[in-house]
Amino acid sequence: MREESLDFLRAEGVSAQLLDEVLAFRKYYKLEEAEAARVPVPLYPYYGREVWEEAIGALLAGEHLLLTGGKASGKNVLAEGLAAAFGRPLWDISLYVNADAASLIGTDTFRDGEVQLRKGPVLRAAECGGFGVLDEINMAKNESLAVLHAALDFRRVIDIPGYDRVQLHEATRFIGTMNYGYAGTRELNEALASRFLVIQMPVIPEADVQRLLLGKYPTLRPEYAAQFAALFDEIRKKSESGEITSRALDLRGMIAAIGMMARGLSPVRALRLGVVNKCFDSYEQTLVSDLVAARLPESLEAGRIFA
Ligand SMILES: Nc1ncnc2c1ncn2[C@@H]1O[C@H](COP(=O)(O)OP(=O)(O)OP(=O)(O)O)[C@@H](O)[C@H]1O
Ligand SMILES: [Mg+2]
């Protein structure tokens, strides 16, 4: 078992009682060797003590979780971190408009001269006590998700037409993720939403952006990590006050921009690609571009920001 995934949580100040219970959970639910390979080993941690505590508390109580929030708010990073902390195999189940019950549960295939069930990811997670991440759950049609109703409530069963009913393994949990109100998303139906505990993911605070950037780019000079974090925070404030949309509030884009700087592209140009150009409205683009210019001179070279 990977103890060290809990060391980070301990250092972050996550309740010791919760962490003890997570350890007890791990000890109680043993893993088969074949499944151990599916337990994720996250490259980067999720920052946010309160969210960790709420999520761990919900999962320990046997509940399923729905993580809602803006783009790049760390929903998948957290889901992976939870599977790692609980030491459970993870199934990433990307939902899309044409996802149907068969793609989740399984399909009939012809093998060795007979019809057999080819198990889908929901069924596999259900059987071995895995954590199933129902990614972008509100992209799927509600009718396709109806097969999950009995799995996600007290019944904890999956009824497979033509086959047996499968009881969920006790350690199985489902974690839904969704962006609210984006193009292509739908309203999650109330009956489905009622089967989850919901965490609204906060925007990562400035100090944590700084830690995250230094974690990803260890040679980044701390004073520049601070500049990028402050820039991100200014964009957040402008977006929250309604001055600009949330398009430029894109931590993923900022991280990618710093990756380009590490390859020699000047910071201002890299940020244009990663952040500024995400705004399609020219007024908004100018506003964000001004925020960048106020912190980083156009002439600043990439070499200067790394040690
Ligand atoms: N609180 C946070 N802690 C750690 N990383 C974070 C946090 N918030 C955002 N990130 C970073 O943002 C990036 C995107 O994370 P992730 O893919 O989990 O986001 P998401 O919420 O699933 O986004 P989307 O809705 O666009 O799929 C990652 O590089 C991740 O490290
Ligand atoms: Mg995601």
PDB file of N, CA, C and O in Angstrom, residues 10 15-25:
ATOM      1  N   ARG A  10      -1.593  14.642   5.290  1.00  0.00           N
ATOM      2  CA  ARG A  10      -1.252  14.950   6.682  1.00  0.00           C
ATOM      3  C   ARG A  10      -0.576  16.313   6.761  1.00  0.00           C
ATOM      4  O   ARG A  10      -0.929  17.151   7.578  1.00  0.00           O
ATOM      5  N   SER A  15      -7.754  16.394   8.573  1.00  0.00           N
ATOM      6  CA  SER A  15      -8.081  15.786   9.871  1.00  0.00           C
ATOM      7  C   SER A  15      -7.474  14.397  10.049  1.00  0.00           C
ATOM      8  O   SER A  15      -7.666  13.497   9.225  1.00  0.00           O
ATOM      9  N   ALA A  16      -6.738  14.239  11.161  1.00  0.00           N
ATOM     10  CA  ALA A  16      -6.060  12.968  11.420  1.00  0.00           C
ATOM     11  C   ALA A  16      -7.075  11.835  11.582  1.00  0.00           C
ATOM     12  O   ALA A  16      -6.819  10.695  11.183  1.00  0.00           O
ATOM     13  N   GLN A  17      -8.220  12.151  12.136  1.00  0.00           N
ATOM     14  CA  GLN A  17      -9.234  11.109  12.330  1.00  0.00           C
ATOM     15  C   GLN A  17      -9.706  10.556  10.985  1.00  0.00           C
ATOM     16  O   GLN A  17      -9.810   9.344  10.797  1.00  0.00           O
ATOM     17  N   LEU A  18      -9.933  11.479  10.038  1.00  0.00           N
ATOM     18  CA  LEU A  18     -10.348  11.028   8.704  1.00  0.00           C
ATOM     19  C   LEU A  18      -9.263  10.163   8.074  1.00  0.00           C
ATOM     20  O   LEU A  18      -9.543   9.114   7.491  1.00  0.00           O
ATOM     21  N   LEU A  19      -8.017  10.590   8.219  1.00  0.00           N
ATOM     22  CA  LEU A  19      -6.932   9.834   7.589  1.00  0.00           C
ATOM     23  C   LEU A  19      -6.765   8.456   8.228  1.00  0.00           C
ATOM     24  O   LEU A  19      -6.477   7.480   7.531  1.00  0.00           O
ATOM     25  N   ASP A  20      -6.993   8.377   9.536  1.00  0.00           N
ATOM     26  CA  ASP A  20      -6.945   7.065  10.184  1.00  0.00           C
ATOM     27  C   ASP A  20      -8.019   6.154   9.618  1.00  0.00           C
ATOM     28  O   ASP A  20      -7.802   4.964   9.394  1.00  0.00           O
ATOM     29  N   GLU A  21      -9.172   6.745   9.376  1.00  0.00           N
ATOM     30  CA  GLU A  21     -10.255   5.918   8.823  1.00  0.00           C
ATOM     31  C   GLU A  21      -9.959   5.486   7.391  1.00  0.00           C
ATOM     32  O   GLU A  21     -10.330   4.391   6.982  1.00  0.00           O
ATOM     33  N   VAL A  22      -9.281   6.346   6.651  1.00  0.00           N
ATOM     34  CA  VAL A  22      -8.888   5.965   5.293  1.00  0.00           C
ATOM     35  C   VAL A  22      -7.927   4.775   5.352  1.00  0.00           C
ATOM     36  O   VAL A  22      -8.049   3.809   4.594  1.00  0.00           O
ATOM     37  N   LEU A  23      -7.002   4.836   6.305  1.00  0.00           N
ATOM     38  CA  LEU A  23      -6.058   3.720   6.467  1.00  0.00           C
ATOM     39  C   LEU A  23      -6.794   2.441   6.830  1.00  0.00           C
ATOM     40  O   LEU A  23      -6.486   1.352   6.316  1.00  0.00           O
ATOM     41  N   ALA A  24      -7.770   2.568   7.721  1.00  0.00           N
ATOM     42  CA  ALA A  24      -8.541   1.397   8.133  1.00  0.00           C
ATOM     43  C   ALA A  24      -9.303   0.815   6.938  1.00  0.00           C
ATOM     44  O   ALA A  24      -9.386  -0.401   6.764  1.00  0.00           O
ATOM     45  N   PHE A  25      -9.834   1.712   6.103  1.00  0.00           N
ATOM     46  CA  PHE A  25     -10.554   1.302   4.894  1.00  0.00           C
ATOM     47  C   PHE A  25      -9.615   0.481   4.002  1.00  0.00           C
ATOM     48  O   PHE A  25      -9.951  -0.594   3.522  1.00  0.00           O
TER      49      PHE A  25
END
